mmCIF file of C-alpha atoms and ligand atoms in Angstrom:
data_model
loop_
_atom_site.group_PDB
_atom_site.id
_atom_site.type_symbol
_atom_site.label_atom_id
_atom_site.label_comp_id
_atom_site.label_asym_id
_atom_site.label_seq_id
_atom_site.Cartn_x
_atom_site.Cartn_y
_atom_site.Cartn_z
ATOM 1 C CA MET B 855 11.649 17.916 17.306
ATOM 2 C CA VAL B 856 10.209 14.673 18.681
ATOM 3 C CA GLU B 857 12.830 11.978 19.333
ATOM 4 C CA LEU B 858 11.679 8.402 18.777
ATOM 5 C CA GLU B 859 12.966 5.564 20.926
ATOM 6 C CA GLN B 860 13.313 3.000 18.170
ATOM 7 C CA VAL B 861 14.292 2.799 14.532
ATOM 8 C CA ARG B 862 11.020 2.103 12.741
ATOM 9 C CA MET B 863 11.529 -0.203 9.796
ATOM 10 C CA HIS B 864 8.455 -2.368 10.383
ATOM 11 C CA LEU B 865 5.441 -0.499 8.937
ATOM 12 C CA ASN B 866 6.588 0.756 5.529
ATOM 13 C CA GLU B 867 6.232 4.354 6.621
ATOM 14 C CA SER B 868 8.103 7.082 4.804
ATOM 15 C CA ALA B 869 11.530 7.756 6.299
ATOM 16 C CA PHE B 870 11.064 11.436 5.481
ATOM 17 C CA GLU B 871 8.965 14.043 7.220
ATOM 18 C CA PRO B 872 5.992 15.568 5.383
ATOM 19 C CA SER B 873 6.390 18.560 3.084
ATOM 20 C CA ARG B 874 6.561 21.988 4.726
ATOM 21 C CA LEU B 875 3.231 22.743 3.032
ATOM 22 C CA VAL B 876 1.551 19.978 5.057
ATOM 23 C CA ALA B 877 2.331 21.833 8.301
ATOM 24 C CA GLU B 878 1.275 25.114 6.678
ATOM 25 C CA TYR B 879 -2.114 23.803 5.537
ATOM 26 C CA VAL B 880 -2.848 22.074 8.850
ATOM 27 C CA ALA B 881 -2.045 25.321 10.694
ATOM 28 C CA LYS B 882 -4.239 27.280 8.292
ATOM 29 C CA TYR B 883 -7.346 25.176 8.926
ATOM 30 C CA ILE B 884 -6.903 24.410 12.632
ATOM 31 C CA SER B 885 -8.895 27.476 13.729
ATOM 32 C CA LYS B 886 -11.911 26.001 11.921
ATOM 33 C CA LEU B 887 -11.988 22.803 13.958
ATOM 34 C CA ASN B 888 -15.270 23.957 15.533
ATOM 35 C CA LEU B 889 -16.901 23.002 12.217
ATOM 36 C CA TYR B 890 -17.692 19.462 11.097
ATOM 37 C CA SER B 891 -16.388 20.133 7.628
ATOM 38 C CA ILE B 892 -15.221 22.940 5.381
ATOM 39 C CA GLU B 893 -16.727 22.734 1.912
ATOM 40 C CA GLU B 894 -14.055 24.934 0.356
ATOM 41 C CA LEU B 895 -11.328 22.593 1.633
ATOM 42 C CA GLU B 896 -13.196 19.485 0.455
ATOM 43 C CA ARG B 897 -13.763 20.989 -2.986
ATOM 44 C CA GLU B 898 -10.148 22.073 -3.381
ATOM 45 C CA PHE B 899 -8.847 18.692 -2.229
ATOM 46 C CA THR B 900 -11.150 16.770 -4.586
ATOM 47 C CA ARG B 901 -10.134 19.030 -7.478
ATOM 48 C CA LYS B 902 -6.407 18.622 -6.771
ATOM 49 C CA LEU B 903 -6.679 14.876 -6.249
ATOM 50 C CA SER B 904 -8.605 14.356 -9.470
ATOM 51 C CA SER B 905 -5.959 16.312 -11.335
ATOM 52 C CA TYR B 906 -3.191 14.224 -9.715
ATOM 53 C CA VAL B 907 -5.003 11.002 -10.671
ATOM 54 C CA GLY B 908 -5.692 12.317 -14.181
ATOM 55 C CA LEU B 909 -9.413 11.489 -14.137
ATOM 56 C CA PRO B 910 -12.623 13.488 -13.538
ATOM 57 C CA GLU B 911 -13.803 13.824 -9.921
ATOM 58 C CA GLU B 912 -16.680 11.358 -10.478
ATOM 59 C CA TYR B 913 -14.131 8.548 -10.688
ATOM 60 C CA VAL B 914 -12.495 9.250 -7.338
ATOM 61 C CA SER B 915 -13.753 8.636 -3.775
ATOM 62 C CA THR B 916 -11.827 9.562 -0.639
ATOM 63 C CA PHE B 917 -11.550 7.691 2.652
ATOM 64 C CA PRO B 918 -9.812 8.001 6.027
ATOM 65 C CA SER B 919 -6.945 5.717 4.825
ATOM 66 C CA SER B 920 -6.711 3.188 2.017
ATOM 67 C CA THR B 921 -7.542 0.551 4.638
ATOM 68 C CA GLU B 922 -10.980 2.202 4.849
ATOM 69 C CA ALA B 923 -11.208 2.343 1.044
ATOM 70 C CA LEU B 924 -10.564 -1.409 1.034
ATOM 71 C CA ASN B 925 -13.166 -1.879 3.765
ATOM 72 C CA ALA B 926 -15.701 -0.054 1.594
ATOM 73 C CA ALA B 927 -14.771 -2.400 -1.273
ATOM 74 C CA ILE B 928 -15.235 -5.420 1.014
ATOM 75 C CA ARG B 929 -18.680 -4.148 2.078
ATOM 76 C CA TYR B 930 -19.540 -3.763 -1.600
ATOM 77 C CA ILE B 931 -18.344 -7.329 -2.292
ATOM 78 C CA ARG B 932 -20.554 -8.615 0.511
ATOM 79 C CA SER B 933 -23.562 -6.626 -0.726
ATOM 80 C CA ARG B 934 -23.189 -8.285 -4.135
ATOM 81 C CA GLY B 935 -22.735 -11.713 -2.576
ATOM 82 C CA LEU B 936 -19.319 -12.181 -4.221
ATOM 83 C CA ARG B 937 -16.563 -14.374 -2.855
ATOM 84 C CA LEU B 938 -13.093 -12.898 -2.454
ATOM 85 C CA VAL B 939 -9.873 -14.362 -3.823
ATOM 86 C CA THR B 940 -6.381 -13.053 -3.237
ATOM 87 C CA VAL B 941 -2.882 -14.233 -3.956
ATOM 88 C CA TRP B 942 -0.660 -15.494 -1.170
ATOM 89 C CA PRO B 943 1.578 -14.172 0.292
ATOM 90 C CA SER B 944 -0.112 -10.788 0.085
ATOM 91 C CA PHE B 945 -1.350 -7.936 2.285
ATOM 92 C CA HIS B 946 -2.616 -9.601 5.448
ATOM 93 C CA GLY B 947 -3.997 -6.267 6.737
ATOM 94 C CA LEU B 948 -7.057 -7.067 4.666
ATOM 95 C CA LEU B 949 -7.843 -10.358 6.350
ATOM 96 C CA ASP B 950 -9.326 -9.142 9.642
ATOM 97 C CA GLN B 951 -11.891 -6.961 7.913
ATOM 98 C CA VAL B 952 -12.766 -9.739 5.482
ATOM 99 C CA ARG B 953 -13.468 -12.028 8.419
ATOM 100 C CA MET B 954 -15.409 -9.323 10.274
ATOM 101 C CA GLU B 955 -17.657 -8.761 7.248
ATOM 102 C CA GLY B 956 -18.143 -12.514 6.930
ATOM 103 C CA VAL B 957 -16.890 -12.576 3.318
ATOM 104 C CA ASP B 958 -15.634 -15.935 2.082
ATOM 105 C CA ILE B 959 -11.933 -15.750 1.080
ATOM 106 C CA GLY B 960 -9.701 -18.050 -0.950
ATOM 107 C CA PHE B 961 -5.964 -17.892 -1.676
ATOM 108 C CA ILE B 962 -3.965 -18.546 -4.825
ATOM 109 C CA GLN B 963 -0.290 -19.179 -4.138
ATOM 110 C CA LEU B 964 2.295 -17.045 -5.920
ATOM 111 C CA THR B 965 5.168 -18.982 -7.473
ATOM 112 C CA PRO B 966 7.743 -19.935 -4.795
ATOM 113 C CA GLU B 967 10.845 -17.720 -4.281
ATOM 114 C CA ASN B 968 10.190 -15.155 -7.026
ATOM 115 C CA PHE B 969 6.551 -14.559 -6.005
ATOM 116 C CA GLU B 970 5.013 -14.195 -9.454
ATOM 117 C CA LEU B 971 1.397 -14.604 -10.534
ATOM 118 C CA ASP B 972 0.453 -18.116 -11.561
ATOM 119 C CA LEU B 973 -1.854 -17.330 -14.469
ATOM 120 C CA VAL B 974 -2.893 -20.953 -14.938
ATOM 121 C CA LYS B 975 -4.152 -21.140 -11.357
ATOM 122 C CA LEU B 976 -5.806 -17.720 -11.665
ATOM 123 C CA ALA B 977 -7.577 -18.806 -14.836
ATOM 124 C CA ARG B 978 -8.807 -21.929 -13.100
ATOM 125 C CA GLU B 979 -10.044 -20.006 -10.032
ATOM 126 C CA GLY B 980 -11.573 -17.095 -11.958
ATOM 127 C CA SER B 981 -15.353 -16.750 -12.013
ATOM 128 C CA PRO B 982 -17.947 -13.948 -12.386
ATOM 129 C CA ASP B 983 -19.078 -14.451 -8.778
ATOM 130 C CA LYS B 984 -15.575 -13.851 -7.403
ATOM 131 C CA ALA B 985 -13.681 -10.634 -6.629
ATOM 132 C CA LEU B 986 -9.884 -10.686 -6.935
ATOM 133 C CA TYR B 987 -7.693 -8.536 -4.681
ATOM 134 C CA LEU B 988 -4.133 -7.851 -5.864
ATOM 135 C CA PRO B 989 -1.667 -5.461 -4.257
ATOM 136 C CA ASN B 990 0.533 -4.233 -7.114
ATOM 137 C CA PRO B 991 3.370 -3.928 -6.131
ATOM 138 C CA ASN B 992 2.720 -6.653 -3.621
ATOM 139 C CA ASN B 993 3.140 -6.382 0.139
ATOM 140 C CA PRO B 994 5.087 -8.158 1.626
ATOM 141 C CA THR B 995 6.998 -9.514 -1.369
ATOM 142 C CA SER B 996 7.798 -5.991 -2.755
ATOM 143 C CA ASN B 997 7.647 -6.924 -6.473
ATOM 144 C CA LEU B 998 5.195 -5.902 -9.182
ATOM 145 C CA LEU B 999 2.798 -8.786 -9.851
ATOM 146 C CA PHE B 1000 2.054 -7.523 -13.356
ATOM 147 C CA ASN B 1001 2.920 -4.508 -15.490
ATOM 148 C CA ASP B 1002 1.116 -5.159 -18.731
ATOM 149 C CA LYS B 1003 -2.308 -4.495 -20.175
ATOM 150 C CA ASP B 1004 -2.828 -8.085 -21.329
ATOM 151 C CA THR B 1005 -2.650 -9.500 -17.802
ATOM 152 C CA LEU B 1006 -5.100 -6.925 -16.481
ATOM 153 C CA GLU B 1007 -7.537 -7.562 -19.334
ATOM 154 C CA PHE B 1008 -7.271 -11.301 -18.712
ATOM 155 C CA LEU B 1009 -8.062 -10.815 -15.000
ATOM 156 C CA LEU B 1010 -10.963 -8.448 -15.739
ATOM 157 C CA ARG B 1011 -12.467 -11.053 -18.099
ATOM 158 C CA ARG B 1012 -12.092 -13.881 -15.587
ATOM 159 C CA PHE B 1013 -13.286 -12.190 -12.367
ATOM 160 C CA GLY B 1014 -16.504 -10.350 -11.533
ATOM 161 C CA LEU B 1015 -14.488 -7.630 -9.835
ATOM 162 C CA VAL B 1016 -10.762 -6.827 -9.642
ATOM 163 C CA ILE B 1017 -9.320 -4.662 -6.867
ATOM 164 C CA VAL B 1018 -5.785 -3.454 -7.514
ATOM 165 C CA ASP B 1019 -4.137 -1.971 -4.418
ATOM 166 C CA GLU B 1020 -1.589 0.605 -5.584
ATOM 167 C CA ALA B 1021 -0.384 1.715 -2.137
ATOM 168 C CA TYR B 1022 3.173 1.872 -3.555
ATOM 169 C CA TYR B 1023 2.261 3.277 -6.979
ATOM 170 C CA GLU B 1024 4.582 6.279 -6.704
ATOM 171 C CA PHE B 1025 7.549 3.926 -6.193
ATOM 172 C CA SER B 1026 6.642 1.516 -9.002
ATOM 173 C CA GLY B 1027 5.475 4.104 -11.529
ATOM 174 C CA TYR B 1028 2.952 1.570 -12.875
ATOM 175 C CA THR B 1029 -0.798 2.119 -12.626
ATOM 176 C CA VAL B 1030 -3.992 0.715 -14.130
ATOM 177 C CA ALA B 1031 -6.098 3.717 -13.060
ATOM 178 C CA ASP B 1032 -6.920 4.772 -16.642
ATOM 179 C CA PHE B 1033 -8.797 1.519 -17.259
ATOM 180 C CA VAL B 1034 -11.670 2.609 -15.009
ATOM 181 C CA ARG B 1035 -12.927 4.698 -17.958
ATOM 182 C CA GLU B 1036 -13.415 1.517 -19.981
ATOM 183 C CA VAL B 1037 -14.592 -1.118 -17.490
ATOM 184 C CA ASP B 1038 -16.922 -1.165 -14.510
ATOM 185 C CA ASN B 1039 -15.408 -4.073 -12.604
ATOM 186 C CA LEU B 1040 -12.129 -2.468 -11.551
ATOM 187 C CA ILE B 1041 -11.330 -0.640 -8.306
ATOM 188 C CA VAL B 1042 -7.890 0.917 -7.800
ATOM 189 C CA VAL B 1043 -6.982 1.824 -4.226
ATOM 190 C CA ARG B 1044 -4.218 4.241 -3.222
ATOM 191 C CA THR B 1045 -2.909 5.981 -0.100
ATOM 192 C CA PHE B 1046 -1.217 9.144 1.153
ATOM 193 C CA SER B 1047 0.620 7.052 3.761
ATOM 194 C CA LYS B 1048 3.714 6.108 1.760
ATOM 195 C CA ALA B 1049 5.197 8.453 -0.885
ATOM 196 C CA PHE B 1050 3.316 11.487 0.461
ATOM 197 C CA SER B 1051 4.746 10.873 3.955
ATOM 198 C CA ILE B 1052 1.531 11.444 5.952
ATOM 199 C CA ALA B 1053 0.635 7.975 7.292
ATOM 200 C CA GLY B 1054 -0.520 9.504 10.583
ATOM 201 C CA ALA B 1055 -3.127 11.642 8.796
ATOM 202 C CA ARG B 1056 -4.919 8.502 7.515
ATOM 203 C CA VAL B 1057 -5.998 9.512 4.020
ATOM 204 C CA GLY B 1058 -6.614 7.200 1.071
ATOM 205 C CA TYR B 1059 -8.763 7.006 -2.035
ATOM 206 C CA ALA B 1060 -10.354 4.705 -4.560
ATOM 207 C CA ILE B 1061 -10.529 5.098 -8.338
ATOM 208 C CA ALA B 1062 -13.363 3.350 -10.175
ATOM 209 C CA SER B 1063 -16.099 3.840 -12.791
ATOM 210 C CA GLN B 1064 -18.639 6.524 -11.878
ATOM 211 C CA GLU B 1065 -21.267 3.944 -10.922
ATOM 212 C CA LEU B 1066 -18.874 1.897 -8.816
ATOM 213 C CA THR B 1067 -17.609 5.075 -7.128
ATOM 214 C CA GLN B 1068 -21.204 5.842 -6.114
ATOM 215 C CA ARG B 1069 -21.619 2.356 -4.681
ATOM 216 C CA LEU B 1070 -18.390 2.625 -2.683
ATOM 217 C CA MET B 1071 -19.460 5.925 -1.164
ATOM 218 C CA GLU B 1072 -22.964 4.709 -0.280
ATOM 219 C CA ASN B 1073 -21.933 2.990 2.940
ATOM 220 C CA THR B 1074 -19.346 5.496 4.054
ATOM 221 C CA PRO B 1075 -20.229 8.004 6.788
ATOM 222 C CA MET B 1076 -20.186 11.738 6.014
ATOM 223 C CA PHE B 1077 -17.277 13.885 7.233
ATOM 224 C CA SER B 1078 -15.183 10.778 7.671
ATOM 225 C CA ILE B 1079 -11.819 12.462 6.985
ATOM 226 C CA ALA B 1080 -10.895 14.829 9.845
ATOM 227 C CA THR B 1081 -10.196 18.433 8.818
ATOM 228 C CA PRO B 1082 -6.485 18.399 9.841
ATOM 229 C CA SER B 1083 -6.013 15.221 7.778
ATOM 230 C CA LEU B 1084 -7.731 16.687 4.753
ATOM 231 C CA ALA B 1085 -5.656 19.858 5.108
ATOM 232 C CA ALA B 1086 -2.497 17.724 5.427
ATOM 233 C CA ALA B 1087 -3.377 15.785 2.258
ATOM 234 C CA LEU B 1088 -4.084 19.008 0.358
ATOM 235 C CA GLY B 1089 -0.723 20.393 1.519
ATOM 236 C CA ALA B 1090 0.975 17.196 0.327
ATOM 237 C CA LEU B 1091 -0.719 17.446 -3.081
ATOM 238 C CA GLU B 1092 0.353 21.068 -3.397
ATOM 239 C CA ASP B 1093 3.969 19.926 -3.196
ATOM 240 C CA ILE B 1094 4.274 17.116 -5.742
ATOM 241 C CA ASP B 1095 7.940 18.041 -6.306
ATOM 242 C CA TYR B 1096 8.698 17.245 -2.670
ATOM 243 C CA MET B 1097 6.921 13.866 -2.944
ATOM 244 C CA LYS B 1098 8.935 13.067 -6.069
ATOM 245 C CA LYS B 1099 12.175 13.874 -4.234
ATOM 246 C CA VAL B 1100 11.140 11.610 -1.358
ATOM 247 C CA VAL B 1101 10.472 8.803 -3.850
ATOM 248 C CA GLU B 1102 13.786 9.360 -5.645
ATOM 249 C CA LYS B 1103 15.763 9.383 -2.381
ATOM 250 C CA THR B 1104 13.918 6.327 -1.064
ATOM 251 C CA ILE B 1105 14.569 4.354 -4.259
ATOM 252 C CA LYS B 1106 18.292 5.164 -4.092
ATOM 253 C CA LEU B 1107 18.460 4.189 -0.403
ATOM 254 C CA ARG B 1108 16.463 1.024 -1.122
ATOM 255 C CA ASP B 1109 18.738 -0.103 -3.937
ATOM 256 C CA ASP B 1110 21.850 0.599 -1.823
ATOM 257 C CA LEU B 1111 20.315 -1.339 1.055
ATOM 258 C CA ARG B 1112 19.483 -4.276 -1.231
ATOM 259 C CA LYS B 1113 23.112 -4.425 -2.410
ATOM 260 C CA GLU B 1114 24.235 -4.622 1.236
ATOM 261 C CA VAL B 1115 21.704 -7.370 1.915
ATOM 262 C CA LEU B 1116 22.867 -9.381 -1.103
ATOM 263 C CA GLY B 1117 26.430 -8.748 0.100
ATOM 264 C CA LEU B 1118 25.548 -10.602 3.306
ATOM 265 C CA GLY B 1119 24.625 -13.584 1.138
ATOM 266 C CA LEU B 1120 20.883 -13.150 1.617
ATOM 267 C CA TYR B 1121 18.161 -13.153 -1.034
ATOM 268 C CA ALA B 1122 15.726 -10.258 -1.545
ATOM 269 C CA PRO B 1123 13.477 -9.927 -4.629
ATOM 270 C CA VAL B 1124 13.871 -6.746 -6.704
ATOM 271 C CA SER B 1125 11.669 -4.218 -4.915
ATOM 272 C CA LYS B 1126 9.328 -1.678 -6.518
ATOM 273 C CA THR B 1127 8.245 -0.301 -3.142
ATOM 274 C CA ASN B 1128 9.760 1.443 -0.106
ATOM 275 C CA PHE B 1129 10.711 -1.854 1.565
ATOM 276 C CA LEU B 1130 12.655 -5.080 1.034
ATOM 277 C CA PHE B 1131 11.536 -8.648 1.605
ATOM 278 C CA ILE B 1132 14.576 -10.517 2.849
ATOM 279 C CA LYS B 1133 15.005 -14.279 3.113
ATOM 280 C CA THR B 1134 16.562 -15.357 6.403
ATOM 281 C CA PRO B 1135 18.362 -18.602 7.267
ATOM 282 C CA ILE B 1136 16.228 -18.981 10.404
ATOM 283 C CA PRO B 1137 12.652 -17.831 11.132
ATOM 284 C CA GLY B 1138 12.272 -14.089 10.490
ATOM 285 C CA ARG B 1139 10.447 -13.666 13.792
ATOM 286 C CA TYR B 1140 13.641 -14.645 15.591
ATOM 287 C CA ILE B 1141 15.727 -12.150 13.600
ATOM 288 C CA ALA B 1142 13.091 -9.454 14.222
ATOM 289 C CA LYS B 1143 13.246 -10.134 17.955
ATOM 290 C CA GLN B 1144 17.041 -9.886 17.992
ATOM 291 C CA LEU B 1145 16.922 -6.639 16.024
ATOM 292 C CA ALA B 1146 14.267 -5.212 18.365
ATOM 293 C CA GLN B 1147 16.653 -5.808 21.275
ATOM 294 C CA ARG B 1148 19.085 -3.560 19.402
ATOM 295 C CA GLY B 1149 16.399 -0.884 18.939
ATOM 296 C CA ILE B 1150 15.522 -1.712 15.320
ATOM 297 C CA ARG B 1151 12.009 -2.841 14.446
ATOM 298 C CA VAL B 1152 11.341 -4.961 11.351
ATOM 299 C CA ARG B 1153 8.465 -7.318 10.466
ATOM 300 C CA GLY B 1154 8.619 -11.086 10.856
ATOM 301 C CA TYR B 1155 5.726 -13.482 10.105
ATOM 302 C CA ASP B 1156 4.062 -16.548 11.557
ATOM 303 C CA PHE B 1157 2.590 -17.569 8.184
ATOM 304 C CA GLU B 1158 4.176 -20.828 7.096
ATOM 305 C CA GLU B 1159 5.109 -19.780 3.509
ATOM 306 C CA ILE B 1160 6.998 -16.676 4.643
ATOM 307 C CA ARG B 1161 8.277 -17.824 7.991
ATOM 308 C CA ASN B 1162 11.876 -17.403 6.847
ATOM 309 C CA TYR B 1163 11.560 -13.801 5.743
ATOM 310 C CA VAL B 1164 11.661 -10.338 7.254
ATOM 311 C CA ARG B 1165 10.088 -7.253 5.716
ATOM 312 C CA VAL B 1166 12.260 -4.197 6.192
ATOM 313 C CA SER B 1167 11.167 -0.637 5.353
ATOM 314 C CA VAL B 1168 13.783 1.593 3.786
ATOM 315 C CA SER B 1169 14.917 4.183 6.290
ATOM 316 C CA ARG B 1170 17.496 6.951 6.340
ATOM 317 C CA LYS B 1171 21.092 6.096 5.529
ATOM 318 C CA GLU B 1172 22.280 5.884 9.155
ATOM 319 C CA ASN B 1173 19.369 3.614 10.112
ATOM 320 C CA ASN B 1174 19.892 1.347 7.111
ATOM 321 C CA LEU B 1175 23.531 1.053 8.083
ATOM 322 C CA ALA B 1176 22.632 0.269 11.705
ATOM 323 C CA PHE B 1177 20.243 -2.405 10.417
ATOM 324 C CA ILE B 1178 22.885 -4.005 8.173
ATOM 325 C CA ASN B 1179 25.468 -4.014 10.960
ATOM 326 C CA ALA B 1180 23.035 -5.507 13.462
ATOM 327 C CA LEU B 1181 21.845 -8.119 10.951
ATOM 328 C CA SER B 1182 25.410 -9.050 10.093
ATOM 329 C CA ASP B 1183 26.213 -9.496 13.817
ATOM 330 C CA ILE B 1184 23.129 -11.672 14.326
ATOM 331 C CA LEU B 1185 24.012 -13.856 11.323
ATOM 332 C CA LYS B 1186 27.502 -14.439 12.746
ATOM 333 C CA THR B 1187 26.000 -15.887 15.931
ATOM 334 C CA LEU B 1188 24.051 -18.550 14.033
HETATM 335 C C1 PLP P 1284 -0.658 -2.945 0.095
HETATM 336 C C2 PLP P 1284 -1.145 -2.043 1.177
HETATM 337 N N1 PLP P 1284 -2.407 -1.627 1.157
HETATM 338 C C3 PLP P 1284 -2.883 -0.809 2.106
HETATM 339 C C4 PLP P 1284 -2.094 -0.373 3.156
HETATM 340 C C5 PLP P 1284 -2.689 0.491 4.214
HETATM 341 O O1 PLP P 1284 -2.417 1.835 4.019
HETATM 342 P P1 PLP P 1284 -3.183 2.978 4.795
HETATM 343 O O2 PLP P 1284 -2.177 3.640 5.668
HETATM 344 O O3 PLP P 1284 -3.700 3.905 3.726
HETATM 345 O O4 PLP P 1284 -4.293 2.369 5.567
HETATM 346 C C6 PLP P 1284 -0.770 -0.782 3.232
HETATM 347 C C7 PLP P 1284 0.087 -0.358 4.348
HETATM 348 O O5 PLP P 1284 1.134 -0.849 4.621
HETATM 349 C C8 PLP P 1284 -0.277 -1.646 2.208
HETATM 350 O O6 PLP P 1284 0.975 -2.099 2.238
#
């Protein structure tokens, strides 16, 4: 058992170890590491994933992390000469790649405090030569930005391309994946890093129309997912019950943690993810630094609009308690 030095509540990782089957599948395929790839494993994984997604294999493409799936989408956006628009605050992990690819990006502010979509602004900004990126639920704000067909249809009509990042789909229970059968300007991106508890394996996937799936795969190198990672993801898919238990436990821990946070007199939007976005009376960076000195890592931000927030991943009960106690102590010193 590896002992970690710090309580990790800063990267939205799962607080639970992977399913037993993950270790089993990795062990099973490790003796084949002399090979670049194992077709049988790839076929089985693709089959299982397509069944999990509920769509034929032609609609699904796999990548070494959802970050890489997003990068493929950004390359596609550049190849079509589209501009990118996203809401703000949203997933800043995307921004470096966008800059690296030289894609023009614009931001549409979410409504203050409750971080909802401003449909009037979106309507105004929408255009066929723009791609819209929406994490749903949103990171870092933790809420669902929409959960109805009408909003999606409105966005698909207004924008040339819509990318919905469903990294936290298993926690929200809401998906737009089925729409890829009907439209060819929608890409849904998902990951094995959160509910499936294998962030270190780096496996993600995209769901899109057959033609769009082809385009996404065009610029992706062969054998890009390492065999142990593919085996880990197959093991995780073979144990959906375990994933569901992880989600159930995380949601319970999250809602308990939110009650404690509200009890301290702080605001946190209702979360549909495995983390909370907590408003702090002083800059979140300062709180994060103080917590780090007590061995607890959380995320603070330099971005002006979310300067007074910390993002805190749900952890195990004892860690959540340690976080609340430390936070309460820090607040008393202010
Ligand atoms: C909204 C969102 N998209 C993508 C990612 C990246 O996930 P992956 O580990 O698959 O690269 C994250 C990770 O925190 C995320 O929050």
